[in-house]
Short mmCIF file of C-alpha atoms in Angstrom, two decimals:
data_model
loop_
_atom_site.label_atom_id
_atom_site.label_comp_id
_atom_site.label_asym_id
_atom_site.label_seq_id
_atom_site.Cartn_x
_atom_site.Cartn_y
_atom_site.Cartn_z
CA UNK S 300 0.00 0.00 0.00
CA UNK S 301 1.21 3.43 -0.30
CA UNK S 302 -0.16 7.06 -0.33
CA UNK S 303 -2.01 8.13 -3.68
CA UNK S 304 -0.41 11.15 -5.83
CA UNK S 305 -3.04 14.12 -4.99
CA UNK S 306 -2.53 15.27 -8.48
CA UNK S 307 -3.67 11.13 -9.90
CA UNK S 308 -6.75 11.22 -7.56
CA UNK S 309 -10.01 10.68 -9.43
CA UNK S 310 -13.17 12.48 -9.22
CA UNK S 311 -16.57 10.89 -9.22
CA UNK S 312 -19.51 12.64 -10.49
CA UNK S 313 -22.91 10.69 -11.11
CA UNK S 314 -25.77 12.50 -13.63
CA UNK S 315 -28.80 10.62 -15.26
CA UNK S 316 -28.59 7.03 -14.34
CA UNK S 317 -24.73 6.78 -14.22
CA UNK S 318 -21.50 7.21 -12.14
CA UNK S 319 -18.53 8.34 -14.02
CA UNK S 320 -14.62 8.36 -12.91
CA UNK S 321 -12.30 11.44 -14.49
CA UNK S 322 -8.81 11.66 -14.25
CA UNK S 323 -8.93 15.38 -15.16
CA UNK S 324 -4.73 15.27 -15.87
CA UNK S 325 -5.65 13.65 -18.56
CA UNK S 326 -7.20 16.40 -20.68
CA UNK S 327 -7.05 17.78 -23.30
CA UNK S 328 -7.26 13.64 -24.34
CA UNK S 329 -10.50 12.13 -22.76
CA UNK S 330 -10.61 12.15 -19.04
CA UNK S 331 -13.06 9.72 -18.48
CA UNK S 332 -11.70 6.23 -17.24
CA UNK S 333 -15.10 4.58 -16.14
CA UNK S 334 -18.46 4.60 -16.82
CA UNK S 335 -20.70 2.92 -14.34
CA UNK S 336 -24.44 2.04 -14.46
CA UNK S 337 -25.76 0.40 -11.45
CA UNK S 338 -29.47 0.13 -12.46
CA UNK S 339 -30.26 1.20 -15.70
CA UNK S 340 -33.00 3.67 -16.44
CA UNK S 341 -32.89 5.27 -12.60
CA UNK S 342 -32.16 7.95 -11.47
CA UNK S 343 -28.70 8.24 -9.50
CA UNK S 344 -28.58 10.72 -6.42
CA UNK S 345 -25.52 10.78 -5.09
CA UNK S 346 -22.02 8.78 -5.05
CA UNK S 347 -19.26 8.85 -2.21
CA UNK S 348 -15.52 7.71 -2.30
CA UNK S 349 -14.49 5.87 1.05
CA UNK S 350 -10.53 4.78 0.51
CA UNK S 351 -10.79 3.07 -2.30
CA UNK S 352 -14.53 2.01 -2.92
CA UNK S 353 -17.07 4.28 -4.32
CA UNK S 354 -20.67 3.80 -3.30
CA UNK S 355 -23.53 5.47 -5.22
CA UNK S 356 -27.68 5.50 -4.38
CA UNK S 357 -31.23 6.71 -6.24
CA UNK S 358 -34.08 5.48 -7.33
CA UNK S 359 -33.46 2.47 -7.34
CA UNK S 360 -33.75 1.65 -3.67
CA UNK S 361 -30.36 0.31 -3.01
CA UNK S 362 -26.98 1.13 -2.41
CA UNK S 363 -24.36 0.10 -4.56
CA UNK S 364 -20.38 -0.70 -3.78
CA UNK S 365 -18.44 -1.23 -6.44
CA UNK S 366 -14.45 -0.72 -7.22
CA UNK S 367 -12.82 2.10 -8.76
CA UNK S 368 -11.74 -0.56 -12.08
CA UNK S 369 -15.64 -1.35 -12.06
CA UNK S 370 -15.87 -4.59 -10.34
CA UNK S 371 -18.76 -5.05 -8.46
CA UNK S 372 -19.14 -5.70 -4.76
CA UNK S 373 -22.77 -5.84 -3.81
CA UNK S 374 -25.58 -3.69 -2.53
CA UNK S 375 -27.26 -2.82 0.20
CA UNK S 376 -30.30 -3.56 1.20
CA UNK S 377 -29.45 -7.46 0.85
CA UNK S 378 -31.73 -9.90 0.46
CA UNK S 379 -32.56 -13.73 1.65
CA UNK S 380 -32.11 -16.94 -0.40
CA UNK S 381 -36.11 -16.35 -1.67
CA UNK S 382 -34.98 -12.54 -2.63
CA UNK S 383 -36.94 -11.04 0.08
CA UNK S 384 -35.34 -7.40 0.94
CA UNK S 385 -33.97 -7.45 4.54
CA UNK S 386 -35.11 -3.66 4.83
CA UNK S 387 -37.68 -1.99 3.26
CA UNK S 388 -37.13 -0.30 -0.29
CA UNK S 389 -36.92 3.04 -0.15
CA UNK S 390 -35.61 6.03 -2.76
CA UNK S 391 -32.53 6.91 -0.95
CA UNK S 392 -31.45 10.53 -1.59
CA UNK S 393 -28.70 10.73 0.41
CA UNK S 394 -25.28 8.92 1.56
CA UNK S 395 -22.02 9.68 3.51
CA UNK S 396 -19.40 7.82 4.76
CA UNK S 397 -18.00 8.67 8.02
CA UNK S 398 -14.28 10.16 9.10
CA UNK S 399 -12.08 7.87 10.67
CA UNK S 400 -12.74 4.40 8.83
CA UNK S 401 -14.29 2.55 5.93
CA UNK S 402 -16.27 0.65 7.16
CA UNK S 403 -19.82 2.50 7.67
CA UNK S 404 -22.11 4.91 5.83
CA UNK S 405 -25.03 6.43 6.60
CA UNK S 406 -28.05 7.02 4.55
CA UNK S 407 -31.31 8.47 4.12
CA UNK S 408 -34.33 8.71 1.74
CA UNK S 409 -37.84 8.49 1.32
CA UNK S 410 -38.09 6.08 4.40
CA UNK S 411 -37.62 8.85 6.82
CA UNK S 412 -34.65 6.86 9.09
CA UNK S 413 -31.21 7.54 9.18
CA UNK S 414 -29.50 4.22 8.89
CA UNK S 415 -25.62 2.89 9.95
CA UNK S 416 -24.89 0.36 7.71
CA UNK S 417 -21.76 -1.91 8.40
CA UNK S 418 -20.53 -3.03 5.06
CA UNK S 419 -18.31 -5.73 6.02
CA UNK S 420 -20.79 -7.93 7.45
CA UNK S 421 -23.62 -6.18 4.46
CA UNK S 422 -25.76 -5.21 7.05
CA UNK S 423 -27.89 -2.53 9.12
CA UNK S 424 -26.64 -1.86 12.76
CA UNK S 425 -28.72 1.77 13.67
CA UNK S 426 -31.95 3.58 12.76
CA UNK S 427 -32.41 6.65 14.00
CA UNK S 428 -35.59 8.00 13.46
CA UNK S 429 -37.51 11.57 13.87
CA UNK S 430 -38.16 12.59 10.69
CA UNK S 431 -41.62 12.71 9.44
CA UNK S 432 -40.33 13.25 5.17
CA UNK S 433 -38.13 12.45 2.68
CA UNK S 434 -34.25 13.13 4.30
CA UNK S 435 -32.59 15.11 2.14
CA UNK S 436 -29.31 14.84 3.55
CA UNK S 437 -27.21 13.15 5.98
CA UNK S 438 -23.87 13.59 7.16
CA UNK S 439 -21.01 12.95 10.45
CA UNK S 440 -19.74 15.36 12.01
CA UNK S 441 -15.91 15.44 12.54
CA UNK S 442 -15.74 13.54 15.51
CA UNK S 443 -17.64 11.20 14.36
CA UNK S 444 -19.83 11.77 17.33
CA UNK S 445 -23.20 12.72 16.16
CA UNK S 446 -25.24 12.53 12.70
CA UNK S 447 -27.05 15.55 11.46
CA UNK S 448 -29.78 15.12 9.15
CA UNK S 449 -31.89 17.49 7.08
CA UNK S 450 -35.83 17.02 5.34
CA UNK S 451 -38.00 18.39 2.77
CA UNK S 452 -40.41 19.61 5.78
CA UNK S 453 -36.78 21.76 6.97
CA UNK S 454 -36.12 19.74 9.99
CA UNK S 455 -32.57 19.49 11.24
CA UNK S 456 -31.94 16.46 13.83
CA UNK S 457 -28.84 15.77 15.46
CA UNK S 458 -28.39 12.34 16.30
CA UNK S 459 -26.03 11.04 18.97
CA UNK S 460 -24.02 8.01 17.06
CA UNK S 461 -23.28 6.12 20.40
CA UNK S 462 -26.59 6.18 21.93
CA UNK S 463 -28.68 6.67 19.09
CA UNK S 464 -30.43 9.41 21.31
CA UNK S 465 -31.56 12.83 19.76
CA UNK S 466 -29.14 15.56 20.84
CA UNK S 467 -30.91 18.25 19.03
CA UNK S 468 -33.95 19.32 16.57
CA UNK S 469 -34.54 22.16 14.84
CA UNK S 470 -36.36 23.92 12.43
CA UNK S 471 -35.48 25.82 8.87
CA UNK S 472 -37.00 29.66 10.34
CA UNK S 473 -38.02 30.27 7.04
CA UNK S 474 -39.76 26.72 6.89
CA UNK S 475 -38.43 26.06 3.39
CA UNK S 476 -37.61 22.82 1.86
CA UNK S 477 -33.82 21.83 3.25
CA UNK S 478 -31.70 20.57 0.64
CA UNK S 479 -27.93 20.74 1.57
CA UNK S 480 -26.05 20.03 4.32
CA UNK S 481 -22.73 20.34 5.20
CA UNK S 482 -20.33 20.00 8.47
CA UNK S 483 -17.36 21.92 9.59
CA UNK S 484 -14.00 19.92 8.93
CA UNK S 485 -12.72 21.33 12.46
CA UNK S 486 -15.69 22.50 14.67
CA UNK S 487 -17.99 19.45 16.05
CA UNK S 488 -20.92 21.81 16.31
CA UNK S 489 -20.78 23.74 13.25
CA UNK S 490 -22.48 23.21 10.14
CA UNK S 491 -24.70 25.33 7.18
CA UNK S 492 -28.19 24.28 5.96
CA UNK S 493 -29.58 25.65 2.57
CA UNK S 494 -32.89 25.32 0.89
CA UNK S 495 -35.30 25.80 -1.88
CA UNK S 496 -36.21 29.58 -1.03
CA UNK S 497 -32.08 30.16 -1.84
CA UNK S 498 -31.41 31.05 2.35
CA UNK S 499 -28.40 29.67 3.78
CA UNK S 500 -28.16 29.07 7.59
CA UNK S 501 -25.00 28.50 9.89
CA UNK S 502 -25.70 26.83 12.79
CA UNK S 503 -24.05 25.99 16.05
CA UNK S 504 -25.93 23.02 16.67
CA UNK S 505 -25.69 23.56 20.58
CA UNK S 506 -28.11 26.64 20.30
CA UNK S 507 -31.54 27.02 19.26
CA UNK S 508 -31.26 29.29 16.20
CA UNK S 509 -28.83 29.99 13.68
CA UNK S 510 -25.29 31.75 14.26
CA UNK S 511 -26.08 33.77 10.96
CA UNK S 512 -28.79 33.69 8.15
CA UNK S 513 -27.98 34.87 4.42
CA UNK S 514 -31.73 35.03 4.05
CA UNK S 515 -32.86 34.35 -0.15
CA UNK S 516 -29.58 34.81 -1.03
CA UNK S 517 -30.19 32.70 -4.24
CA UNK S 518 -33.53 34.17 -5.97
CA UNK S 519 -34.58 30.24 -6.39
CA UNK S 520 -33.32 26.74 -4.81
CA UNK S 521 -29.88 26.55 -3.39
CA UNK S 522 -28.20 22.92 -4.77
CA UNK S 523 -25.20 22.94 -3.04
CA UNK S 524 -23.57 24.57 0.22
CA UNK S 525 -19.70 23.90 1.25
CA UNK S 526 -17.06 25.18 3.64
CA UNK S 527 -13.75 25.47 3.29
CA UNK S 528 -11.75 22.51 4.82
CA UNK S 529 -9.25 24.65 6.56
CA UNK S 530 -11.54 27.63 7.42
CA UNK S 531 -14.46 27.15 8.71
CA UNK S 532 -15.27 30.98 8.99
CA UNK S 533 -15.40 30.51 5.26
CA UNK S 534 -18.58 29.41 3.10
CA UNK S 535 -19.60 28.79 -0.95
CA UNK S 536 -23.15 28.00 -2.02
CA UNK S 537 -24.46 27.92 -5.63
CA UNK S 538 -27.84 27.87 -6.71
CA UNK S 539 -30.22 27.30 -9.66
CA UNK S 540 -29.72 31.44 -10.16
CA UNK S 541 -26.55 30.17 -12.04
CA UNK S 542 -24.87 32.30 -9.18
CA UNK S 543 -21.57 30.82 -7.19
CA UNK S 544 -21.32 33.26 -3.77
CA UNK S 545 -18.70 32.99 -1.11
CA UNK S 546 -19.77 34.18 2.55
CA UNK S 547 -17.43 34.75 5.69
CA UNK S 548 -19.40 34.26 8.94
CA UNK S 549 -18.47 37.53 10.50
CA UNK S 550 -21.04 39.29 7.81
CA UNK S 551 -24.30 39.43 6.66
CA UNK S 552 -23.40 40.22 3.39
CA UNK S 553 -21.90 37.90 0.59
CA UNK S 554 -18.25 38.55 0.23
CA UNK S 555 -17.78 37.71 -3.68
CA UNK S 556 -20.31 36.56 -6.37
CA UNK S 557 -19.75 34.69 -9.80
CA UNK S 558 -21.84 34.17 -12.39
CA UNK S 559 -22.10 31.76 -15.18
CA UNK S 560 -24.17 30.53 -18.17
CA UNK S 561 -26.66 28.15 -16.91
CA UNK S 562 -27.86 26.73 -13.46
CA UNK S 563 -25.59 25.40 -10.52
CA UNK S 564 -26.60 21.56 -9.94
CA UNK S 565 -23.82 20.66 -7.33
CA UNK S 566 -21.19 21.97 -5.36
CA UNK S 567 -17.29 20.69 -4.40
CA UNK S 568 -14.82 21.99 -2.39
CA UNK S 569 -11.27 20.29 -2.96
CA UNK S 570 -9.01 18.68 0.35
CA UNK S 571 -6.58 20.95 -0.74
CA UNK S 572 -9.12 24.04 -0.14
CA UNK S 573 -7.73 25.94 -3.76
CA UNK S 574 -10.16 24.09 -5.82
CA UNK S 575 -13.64 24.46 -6.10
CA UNK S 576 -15.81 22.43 -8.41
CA UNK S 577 -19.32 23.12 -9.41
CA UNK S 578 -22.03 20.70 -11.53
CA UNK S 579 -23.48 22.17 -14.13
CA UNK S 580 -27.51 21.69 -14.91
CA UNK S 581 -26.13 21.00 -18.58
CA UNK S 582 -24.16 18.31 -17.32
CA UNK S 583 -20.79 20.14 -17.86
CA UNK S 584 -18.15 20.89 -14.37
CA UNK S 585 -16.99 23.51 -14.21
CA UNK S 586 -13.48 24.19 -12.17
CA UNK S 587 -12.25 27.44 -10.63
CA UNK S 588 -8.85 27.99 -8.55
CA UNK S 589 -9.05 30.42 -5.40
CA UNK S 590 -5.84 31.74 -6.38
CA UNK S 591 -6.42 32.74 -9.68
CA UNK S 592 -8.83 34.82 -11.64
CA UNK S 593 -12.33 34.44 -11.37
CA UNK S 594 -12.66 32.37 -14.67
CA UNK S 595 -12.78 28.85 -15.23
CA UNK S 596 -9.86 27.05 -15.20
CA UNK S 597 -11.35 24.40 -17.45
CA UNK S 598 -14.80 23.23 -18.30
CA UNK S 599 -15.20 19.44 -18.10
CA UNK S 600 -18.06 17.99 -20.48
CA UNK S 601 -19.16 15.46 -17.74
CA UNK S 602 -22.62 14.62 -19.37
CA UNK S 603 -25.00 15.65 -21.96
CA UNK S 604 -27.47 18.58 -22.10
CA UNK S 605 -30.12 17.38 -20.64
CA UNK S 606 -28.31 15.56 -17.45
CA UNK S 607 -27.86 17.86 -14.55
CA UNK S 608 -24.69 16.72 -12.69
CA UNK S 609 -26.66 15.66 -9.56
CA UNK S 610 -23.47 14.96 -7.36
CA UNK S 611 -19.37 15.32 -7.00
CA UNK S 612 -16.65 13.76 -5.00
CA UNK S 613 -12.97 13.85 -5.15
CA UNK S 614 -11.42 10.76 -4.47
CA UNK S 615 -9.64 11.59 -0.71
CA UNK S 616 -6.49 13.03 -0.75
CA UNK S 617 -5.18 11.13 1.51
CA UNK S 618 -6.12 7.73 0.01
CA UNK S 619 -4.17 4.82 1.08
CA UNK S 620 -3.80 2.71 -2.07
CA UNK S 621 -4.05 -1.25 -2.80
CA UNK S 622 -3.72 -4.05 -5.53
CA UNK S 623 -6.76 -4.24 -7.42
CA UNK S 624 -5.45 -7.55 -8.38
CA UNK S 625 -4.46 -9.31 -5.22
CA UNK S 626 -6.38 -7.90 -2.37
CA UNK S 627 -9.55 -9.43 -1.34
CA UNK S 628 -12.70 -7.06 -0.88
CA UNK S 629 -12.58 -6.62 2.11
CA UNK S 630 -8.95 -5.63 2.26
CA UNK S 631 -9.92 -3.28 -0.22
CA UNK S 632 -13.08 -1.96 1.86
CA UNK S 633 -10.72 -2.06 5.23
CA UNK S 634 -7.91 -0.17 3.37
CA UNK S 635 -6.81 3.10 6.04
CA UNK S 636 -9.10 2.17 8.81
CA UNK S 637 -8.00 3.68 11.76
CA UNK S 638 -9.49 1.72 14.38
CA UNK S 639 -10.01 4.24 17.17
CA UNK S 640 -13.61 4.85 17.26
CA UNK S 641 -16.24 2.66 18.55
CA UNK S 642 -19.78 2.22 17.59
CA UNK S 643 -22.22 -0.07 19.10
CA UNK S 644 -25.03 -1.59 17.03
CA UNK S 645 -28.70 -1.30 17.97
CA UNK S 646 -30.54 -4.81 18.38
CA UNK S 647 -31.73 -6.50 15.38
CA UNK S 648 -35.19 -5.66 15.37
CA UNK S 649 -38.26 -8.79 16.36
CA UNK S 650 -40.00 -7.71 13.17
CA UNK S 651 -38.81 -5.58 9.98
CA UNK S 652 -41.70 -3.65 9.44
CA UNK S 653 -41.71 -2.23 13.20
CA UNK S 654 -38.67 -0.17 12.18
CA UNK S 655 -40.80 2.24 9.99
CA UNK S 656 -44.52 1.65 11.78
CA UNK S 657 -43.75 5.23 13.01
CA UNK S 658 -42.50 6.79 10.32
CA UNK S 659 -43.66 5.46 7.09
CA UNK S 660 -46.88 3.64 7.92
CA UNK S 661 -47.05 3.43 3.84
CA UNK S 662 -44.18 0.71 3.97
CA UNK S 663 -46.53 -2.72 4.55
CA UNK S 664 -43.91 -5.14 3.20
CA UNK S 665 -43.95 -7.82 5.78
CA UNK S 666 -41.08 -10.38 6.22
CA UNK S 667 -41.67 -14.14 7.13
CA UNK S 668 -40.54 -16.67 9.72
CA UNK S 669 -37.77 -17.90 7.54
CA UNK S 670 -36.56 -14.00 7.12
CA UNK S 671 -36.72 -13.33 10.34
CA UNK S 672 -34.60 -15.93 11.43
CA UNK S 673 -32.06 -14.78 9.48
CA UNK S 674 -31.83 -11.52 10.97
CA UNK S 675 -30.50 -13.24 14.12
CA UNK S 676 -27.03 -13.15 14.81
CA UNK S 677 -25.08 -16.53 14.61
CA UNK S 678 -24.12 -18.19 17.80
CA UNK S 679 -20.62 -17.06 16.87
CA UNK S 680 -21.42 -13.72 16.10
CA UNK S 681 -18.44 -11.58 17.35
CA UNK S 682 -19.84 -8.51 18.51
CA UNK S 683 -16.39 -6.66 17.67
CA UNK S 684 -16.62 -7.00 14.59
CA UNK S 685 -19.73 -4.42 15.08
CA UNK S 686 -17.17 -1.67 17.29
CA UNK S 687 -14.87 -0.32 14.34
CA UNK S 688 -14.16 2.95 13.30
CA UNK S 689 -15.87 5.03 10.42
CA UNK S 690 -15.05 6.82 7.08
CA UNK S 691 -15.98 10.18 5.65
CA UNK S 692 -16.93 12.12 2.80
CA UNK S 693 -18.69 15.45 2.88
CA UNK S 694 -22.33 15.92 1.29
CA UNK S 695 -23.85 18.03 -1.46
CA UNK S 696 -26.99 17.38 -1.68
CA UNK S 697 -28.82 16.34 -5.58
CA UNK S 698 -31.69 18.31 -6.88
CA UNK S 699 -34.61 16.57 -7.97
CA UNK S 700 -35.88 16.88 -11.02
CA UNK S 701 -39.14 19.03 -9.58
CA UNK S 702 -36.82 21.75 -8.25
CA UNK S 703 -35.85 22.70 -11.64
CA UNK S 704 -39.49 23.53 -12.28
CA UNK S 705 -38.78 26.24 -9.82
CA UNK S 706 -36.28 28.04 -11.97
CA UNK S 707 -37.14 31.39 -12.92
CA UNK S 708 -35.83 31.86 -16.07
CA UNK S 709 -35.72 35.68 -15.45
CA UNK S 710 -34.04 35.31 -12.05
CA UNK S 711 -31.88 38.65 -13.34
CA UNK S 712 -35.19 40.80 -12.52
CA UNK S 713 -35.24 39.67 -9.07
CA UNK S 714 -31.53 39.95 -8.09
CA UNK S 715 -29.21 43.14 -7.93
CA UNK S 716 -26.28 42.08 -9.39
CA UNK S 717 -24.37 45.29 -8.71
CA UNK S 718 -22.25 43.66 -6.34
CA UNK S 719 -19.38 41.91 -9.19
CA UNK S 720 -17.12 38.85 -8.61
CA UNK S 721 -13.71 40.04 -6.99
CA UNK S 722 -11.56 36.89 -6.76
CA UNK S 723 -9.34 39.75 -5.13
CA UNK S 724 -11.68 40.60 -1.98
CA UNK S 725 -11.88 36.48 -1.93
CA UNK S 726 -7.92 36.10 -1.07
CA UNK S 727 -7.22 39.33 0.86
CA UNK S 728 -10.75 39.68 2.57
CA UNK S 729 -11.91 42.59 1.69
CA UNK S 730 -15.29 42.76 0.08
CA UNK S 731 -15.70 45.43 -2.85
CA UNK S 732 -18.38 47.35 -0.43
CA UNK S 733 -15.33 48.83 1.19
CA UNK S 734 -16.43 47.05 4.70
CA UNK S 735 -13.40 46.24 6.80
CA UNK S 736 -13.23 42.22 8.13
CA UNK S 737 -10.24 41.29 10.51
CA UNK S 738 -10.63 37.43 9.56
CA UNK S 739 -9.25 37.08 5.39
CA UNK S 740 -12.66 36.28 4.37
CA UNK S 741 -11.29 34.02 1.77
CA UNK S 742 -8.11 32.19 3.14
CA UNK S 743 -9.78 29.23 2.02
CA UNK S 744 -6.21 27.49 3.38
CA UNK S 745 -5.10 29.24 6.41
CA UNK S 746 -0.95 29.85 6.78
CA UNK S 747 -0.73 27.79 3.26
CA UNK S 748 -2.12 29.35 0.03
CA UNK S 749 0.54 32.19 1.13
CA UNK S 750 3.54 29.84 0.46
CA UNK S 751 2.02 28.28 -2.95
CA UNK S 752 3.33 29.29 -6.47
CA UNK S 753 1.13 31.22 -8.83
CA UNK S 754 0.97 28.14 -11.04
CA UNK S 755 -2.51 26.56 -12.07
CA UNK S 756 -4.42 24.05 -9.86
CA UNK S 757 -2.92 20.63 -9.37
CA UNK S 758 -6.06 19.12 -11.16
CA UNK S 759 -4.32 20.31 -14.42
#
């Protein structure tokens, strides 16, 4: 094993029905090394990298795990020797895995459940429930401590991961429709919200309303909301306005603004905190370095016109690397665990459909004897295996199709764009209003962008 190059690291982006790999050094020659299809003809949400193993979810009710050469693992929910699902079916919107391991991922969808699954033994270990519609999105925080989660009815729930108890709820102000989520890479209690009215909320999760409020900041539905992994004063969002802003939690104003030709799908911040990537509803991504001008530095052709790019992930910069050849799966899956976080699972349930009677009362789906049997543990069952450590990706949350209804094709009418992009105010912090901010707003990489050359982004 040994540490990947951060300028060979792929990036996963899934529009339509498919997940596609890019090694954008490639270009100007075609950067596209994979094209995967888990079930054709639906709908793909979201995909995640863990190490080395990329997971994607949709429509079609399951969660697939599959290599980075295309090999196939399995999927999640499994099901018994007379193909009865384990869990119920549900459209699952949203994935994540967790920070220190491999091992687990959360999820969420139209069931209205968070659930821990633990992939080496293909199973679910948690639900935590609370929500009463569709999660939108789910994510760990950077302790690995807690689980937020976000719905279409703008509930936020903060789930302890060790109890399973709820350490917090809370509700959108505005009561819109919550659609991204994402979690401070330093700060266990910080995180941003965004929605289909285009506000974006920071929240310190330990208090009952939000730290600051950038209220219809985006004249229609925000699709993605990021911070910076080394700043986490520092906030992007972009939003079917076809508007990128960047926001600095000491103001109430936006600190820069970009625009480009057609809507913002989905939003990416870079490890490296220099890049910033951005899905295109045209199915085009579109890459721009903090250091440089506010341009493009290239325009990847990702998918076709029609296919909004729903979802993006760079492959972690830190991967630890293994023989696709030799290595069993689960070497593959275990690859970088880290071992120092424990998380013990719930008991298996006395009857499947009791783990959604709350909930969703519309999933009837009832398991028999022979099922339920199986759910039991073996008499050898080591409960260890169930007290391993997690892995992590952050979240930007897809739009569905019905949010692009929303788009208002005149959105200039509603929106003063006097305030221009100044890729300038972004690096030395001072918006173009004049207003004076003792944090840089837009040292994206704190005490390191300082000592980098003036060359292009290491994706190129």
């Amino acid at each position: 094993m040994n540490s990947t190059d951060s300028r060979k690291l792929l990036l996963a982006a899934s529009g339509g029905d498919s997940v596609k790999l890019f090694d954008v050094s490639l270009e100007p020659h075609n950067p596209c090394v994979l094209t995967y299809t888990p079930s054709p003809g639906f709908r793909v949400n979201t995909v995640k990298w863990n190490q080395n193993i990329l997971a994607s979810a949709g429509e079609d009710d399951k969660i697939s795990l599959w290599r980075k050469n295309g090999r196939s693992l399995w999927t999640l929910p499994t099901k018994t020797s007379r193909g009865e699902m384990v869990e119920p079916s549900e459209s699952i919107s949203t994935i994540n895995f967790t920070n220190k391991g491999s091992r687990y991922l959360c999820s969420g969808g139209s069931g209205q459940v968070v659930q821990i699954w633990d992939l080496q033994n293909k199973r679910c270990i948690k639900w935590l429930k609370g929500h009463t519609d569709t999660i939108t999105g789910v994510m760990c925080n950077c302790k690995d401590e807690n689980v937020a989660s976000i719905s279409r009815k703008g509930d936020l729930i903060i789930h302890n991961l060790a109890t399973g108890t709820r350490d917090g709820e809370h509700r959108d102000p505005n009561g819109q429709v919550l659609i991204a989520l994402d979690y401070s890479r330093t700060s266990r209690h910080l995180l941003v919200t965004a929605g289909d009215s285009g506000s974006i909320h920071l929240w310190d999760v330990t208090g009952r309303s939000p730290k600051v409020s950038w209220l219809k900041q985006h004249t229609v539905p925000t699709s993605g909301v990021s911070f910076s992994p080394y700043n986490d004063k520092i906030i992007a969002s972009v939003g079917l306005d076809m508007k990128l802003y960047t926001f600095e939690s000491g103001s109430r104003k936006p600190t820069s603004c970009i625009s480009y030709e057609a809507p913002f799908s989905s939003l990416l911040v870079a490890d490296d905190g220099l890049t910033l990537a951005a899905g295109i509803s045209t199915g085009q991504v579109v890459f721009y370095d903090v250091r440089g001008k506010p341009q493009p530095i290239t325009v990847l052709r990702a998918y076709g016109n029609t296919e909004a790019v729903s979802s993006l992930r760079w492959q972690r910069s830190r991967t630890v690397t293994v023989s696709e050849n030799n290595c069993t799966d689960d070497s593959v899956l275990l690859a970088g665990d880290m071992g120092n976080s424990i998380l013990m699972p719930d008991p298996l349930p006395s009857k499947a459909s009791s783990l959604f009677s709350e909930e969703t009362p519309q999933k009837t789906t009832l398991l028999s004897d022979v099922t339920l049997k199986r759910l039991h543990p073996r008499q050898s069952y080591n409960l260890k295996d169930d007290m391993k450590v997690f892995s992590h990706l952050a979240e930007v949350q897809p739009i569905t199709p019905s949010l692009y209804n929303m788009l208002d094709t005149d959105a200039n009418s509603k929106k003063d764009d006097s305030k221009k992009f100044s890729w300038s105010s972004w690096r030395s912090g001072q918006p173009e209003d004049g207003t004076n901010n003792n944090q840089a707003i837009m040292d994206w990489k704190s005490n390191f962008i300082s000592k980098q050359d003036d060359g292009p982004a290491s994706l190129i």
